[in-house]
Structure formats: C-alpha cells, structure tokens
C-alpha cells in the first residue's frame, strides 16, 4: 500500500500529468510537493496533510532550496528532454496523421 514504481525522468517536461493519479499538471508543482515533504489536500474525499500519513516513505522529508537552487533543479529536469527522441516518427503517436511529404 502506498508504493509506486518510479518512471524514468527522460522527457519529464513532456509527460504530465504527474504522480500516480495524474493530479499534478506541471512538474514544477510536483517538485514543490516533494520539497514540502508531502501533499496537502485541502478539499475532496481525502483531505489532509500527506506529511502525516503513516504510509509516507520516511525518506520524503521537507527540503529548503534557495530560488537559485530551485531554478537549477528545474533546469536540470528540463535538460532531460531529448528533442531527437520525441521527433522520431518510429516511436511517435501511431494515431496521429502522418506528416505531409
């Protein structure tokens, strides 16, 4: 209960929505959630502070980053985007119309 496989960070800027349930739309919000040490759910069927969950991994602790460090972390994550990989038609969307000649 509460365990998930972690996907690759390759092309993370292009793979939203994020988290196991798709509730975060941007990876910037996911980074903030993890820096906080857990999710705070104010409304909905399961409100509460994720930092207090008995199922939360003890290694997920609040982390304070400076604005510069946060910018560097986001820049690193963006740098994992591979334009050649995402432009390769062999691994693209099979339901998309082919590019015009």
PDB file of C-alpha atoms in Angstrom, residues 2-56:
ATOM      1  CA  UNK A   2       1.347   3.396  -0.938  1.00  0.00           C
ATOM      2  CA  UNK A   3       4.209   2.124  -3.116  1.00  0.00           C
ATOM      3  CA  UNK A   4       4.658   3.014  -6.764  1.00  0.00           C
ATOM      4  CA  UNK A   5       7.248   2.368  -9.402  1.00  0.00           C
ATOM      5  CA  UNK A   6       9.169   5.457 -10.334  1.00  0.00           C
ATOM      6  CA  UNK A   7       9.259   6.131 -14.076  1.00  0.00           C
ATOM      7  CA  UNK A   8      12.285   7.494 -15.880  1.00  0.00           C
ATOM      8  CA  UNK A   9      12.917  11.229 -15.771  1.00  0.00           C
ATOM      9  CA  UNK A  10      13.679  11.233 -19.513  1.00  0.00           C
ATOM     10  CA  UNK A  11      11.372  13.789 -21.176  1.00  0.00           C
ATOM     11  CA  UNK A  12       9.753  14.545 -17.801  1.00  0.00           C
ATOM     12  CA  UNK A  13       8.726  18.009 -19.021  1.00  0.00           C
ATOM     13  CA  UNK A  14       6.521  16.344 -21.650  1.00  0.00           C
ATOM     14  CA  UNK A  15       4.926  13.549 -19.677  1.00  0.00           C
ATOM     15  CA  UNK A  16       2.333  15.248 -17.476  1.00  0.00           C
ATOM     16  CA  UNK A  17       0.006  14.957 -15.763  1.00  0.00           C
ATOM     17  CA  UNK A  18       2.176  13.721 -12.950  1.00  0.00           C
ATOM     18  CA  UNK A  19       2.050  11.465  -9.888  1.00  0.00           C
ATOM     19  CA  UNK A  20       0.467   8.038  -9.752  1.00  0.00           C
ATOM     20  CA  UNK A  21      -3.011   9.516 -10.039  1.00  0.00           C
ATOM     21  CA  UNK A  22      -2.351  12.337 -12.520  1.00  0.00           C
ATOM     22  CA  UNK A  23      -3.374  15.038 -10.059  1.00  0.00           C
ATOM     23  CA  UNK A  24      -0.478  17.414 -10.716  1.00  0.00           C
ATOM     24  CA  UNK A  25      -0.426  19.126 -14.091  1.00  0.00           C
ATOM     25  CA  UNK A  26       3.116  20.534 -14.036  1.00  0.00           C
ATOM     26  CA  UNK A  27       6.400  19.088 -12.892  1.00  0.00           C
ATOM     27  CA  UNK A  28       7.088  22.401 -11.129  1.00  0.00           C
ATOM     28  CA  UNK A  29       4.166  21.605  -8.796  1.00  0.00           C
ATOM     29  CA  UNK A  30       5.478  18.079  -8.267  1.00  0.00           C
ATOM     30  CA  UNK A  31       8.891  19.468  -7.303  1.00  0.00           C
ATOM     31  CA  UNK A  32       7.216  21.827  -4.816  1.00  0.00           C
ATOM     32  CA  UNK A  33       5.163  18.945  -3.381  1.00  0.00           C
ATOM     33  CA  UNK A  34       8.286  16.852  -2.814  1.00  0.00           C
ATOM     34  CA  UNK A  35      10.224  19.774  -1.365  1.00  0.00           C
ATOM     35  CA  UNK A  36       7.359  20.247   1.093  1.00  0.00           C
ATOM     36  CA  UNK A  37       7.667  16.616   2.167  1.00  0.00           C
ATOM     37  CA  UNK A  38       4.185  15.543   1.085  1.00  0.00           C
ATOM     38  CA  UNK A  39       0.943  16.695  -0.432  1.00  0.00           C
ATOM     39  CA  UNK A  40      -1.564  18.928   1.350  1.00  0.00           C
ATOM     40  CA  UNK A  41      -5.114  18.122   0.212  1.00  0.00           C
ATOM     41  CA  UNK A  42      -7.491  20.879   1.316  1.00  0.00           C
ATOM     42  CA  UNK A  43     -10.708  19.648  -0.338  1.00  0.00           C
ATOM     43  CA  UNK A  44     -12.041  16.413  -1.763  1.00  0.00           C
ATOM     44  CA  UNK A  45     -12.796  12.963  -0.455  1.00  0.00           C
ATOM     45  CA  UNK A  46      -9.373  12.519   1.217  1.00  0.00           C
ATOM     46  CA  UNK A  47      -8.373  15.859   2.763  1.00  0.00           C
ATOM     47  CA  UNK A  48      -5.321  16.037   4.953  1.00  0.00           C
ATOM     48  CA  UNK A  49      -1.619  16.590   5.216  1.00  0.00           C
ATOM     49  CA  UNK A  50       0.343  13.908   3.376  1.00  0.00           C
ATOM     50  CA  UNK A  51       3.345  14.567   5.599  1.00  0.00           C
ATOM     51  CA  UNK A  52       1.407  12.914   8.430  1.00  0.00           C
ATOM     52  CA  UNK A  53       0.441   9.742   6.556  1.00  0.00           C
ATOM     53  CA  UNK A  54       1.708   6.500   8.115  1.00  0.00           C
ATOM     54  CA  UNK A  55       2.209   5.211   4.536  1.00  0.00           C
ATOM     55  CA  UNK A  56       4.589   8.029   3.555  1.00  0.00           C
TER      56      UNK A  56
END
